């Protein structure tokens, strides 16, 4: 029985990291931090879309700042047997 089993997906980058106080804000639609607004192209929708997709599937997406810099984006999903 696989009930209660989770799947964890992690993606890490080695950039400057995301301050803890911004961890929830980066998932807001159209949010662009001041430090990346002029350096990286985009509309600020990618992480908002990712969060919505993960939540529709009953999962959770969040950020951790590992020791040594960068950011780790983690997705947790419940593993279910196909019907």
Short mmCIF file of C-alpha atoms in Angstrom, two decimals:
data_model
loop_
_atom_site.label_atom_id
_atom_site.label_comp_id
_atom_site.label_asym_id
_atom_site.label_seq_id
_atom_site.Cartn_x
_atom_site.Cartn_y
_atom_site.Cartn_z
CA UNK A 1 0.00 0.00 0.00
CA UNK A 2 1.53 3.33 -1.09
CA UNK A 3 -0.86 5.54 0.86
CA UNK A 4 1.05 8.21 2.73
CA UNK A 5 4.14 7.88 0.55
CA UNK A 6 5.50 11.15 -0.80
CA UNK A 7 7.48 12.11 -3.84
CA UNK A 8 10.04 14.89 -3.30
CA UNK A 9 11.51 16.87 -6.19
CA UNK A 10 14.35 19.31 -5.49
CA UNK A 11 15.95 21.85 -7.80
CA UNK A 12 18.95 23.80 -6.53
CA UNK A 13 20.68 26.82 -7.94
CA UNK A 14 23.95 28.38 -6.81
CA UNK A 15 23.01 32.05 -7.15
CA UNK A 16 22.87 34.60 -4.32
CA UNK A 17 19.91 32.91 -2.60
CA UNK A 18 16.51 34.32 -1.67
CA UNK A 19 16.10 36.08 1.67
CA UNK A 20 13.78 34.20 4.03
CA UNK A 21 11.36 37.13 4.18
CA UNK A 22 10.84 36.79 0.39
CA UNK A 23 10.14 33.04 0.32
CA UNK A 24 6.37 33.46 0.10
CA UNK A 25 6.41 36.59 -2.02
CA UNK A 26 8.29 34.96 -4.94
CA UNK A 27 5.21 32.77 -5.51
CA UNK A 28 2.93 35.83 -5.99
CA UNK A 29 1.83 36.67 -9.52
CA UNK A 30 3.94 39.40 -11.15
CA UNK A 31 6.35 39.63 -8.21
CA UNK A 32 9.87 40.65 -9.24
CA UNK A 33 12.49 41.37 -6.60
CA UNK A 34 14.42 44.60 -6.88
CA UNK A 35 17.70 42.69 -7.15
CA UNK A 36 16.60 40.75 -10.27
CA UNK A 37 14.05 43.07 -11.89
CA UNK A 38 16.55 44.70 -14.25
CA UNK A 39 18.88 41.71 -14.71
CA UNK A 40 16.55 38.82 -15.57
CA UNK A 41 13.77 38.92 -18.17
CA UNK A 42 10.34 37.66 -17.22
CA UNK A 43 6.87 38.65 -16.13
CA UNK A 44 7.00 37.20 -12.64
CA UNK A 45 4.49 34.44 -13.38
CA UNK A 46 6.56 31.24 -13.48
CA UNK A 47 6.62 30.41 -9.78
CA UNK A 48 2.97 31.48 -9.33
CA UNK A 49 1.98 29.04 -12.10
CA UNK A 50 4.20 26.30 -10.65
CA UNK A 51 2.61 26.73 -7.20
CA UNK A 52 -0.91 26.53 -8.63
CA UNK A 53 -0.12 23.34 -10.58
CA UNK A 54 1.46 21.70 -7.52
CA UNK A 55 -1.44 22.70 -5.26
CA UNK A 56 -4.06 21.41 -7.74
CA UNK A 57 -2.31 18.04 -7.44
CA UNK A 58 -2.46 18.18 -3.65
CA UNK A 59 1.18 19.08 -3.19
CA UNK A 60 3.31 21.82 -1.73
CA UNK A 61 6.15 23.90 -3.20
CA UNK A 62 8.57 25.86 -1.05
CA UNK A 63 12.10 27.27 -0.86
CA UNK A 64 15.06 26.44 1.36
CA UNK A 65 18.37 28.28 1.50
CA UNK A 66 21.09 25.66 1.88
CA UNK A 67 24.38 26.33 3.62
CA UNK A 68 26.84 27.78 1.13
CA UNK A 69 24.40 29.95 -0.85
CA UNK A 70 21.87 29.47 -3.57
CA UNK A 71 18.30 28.32 -3.20
CA UNK A 72 16.59 24.94 -3.27
CA UNK A 73 13.05 24.74 -4.57
CA UNK A 74 11.22 21.67 -3.27
CA UNK A 75 7.97 20.08 -4.42
CA UNK A 76 6.22 17.47 -2.26
CA UNK A 77 3.45 15.34 -3.78
CA UNK A 78 1.55 12.40 -2.35
CA UNK A 79 2.32 9.28 -4.32
CA UNK A 80 -0.85 7.51 -5.43
CA UNK A 81 -1.51 4.32 -7.33
CA UNK A 82 -3.19 4.78 -10.75
CA UNK A 83 -6.90 3.93 -10.78
#
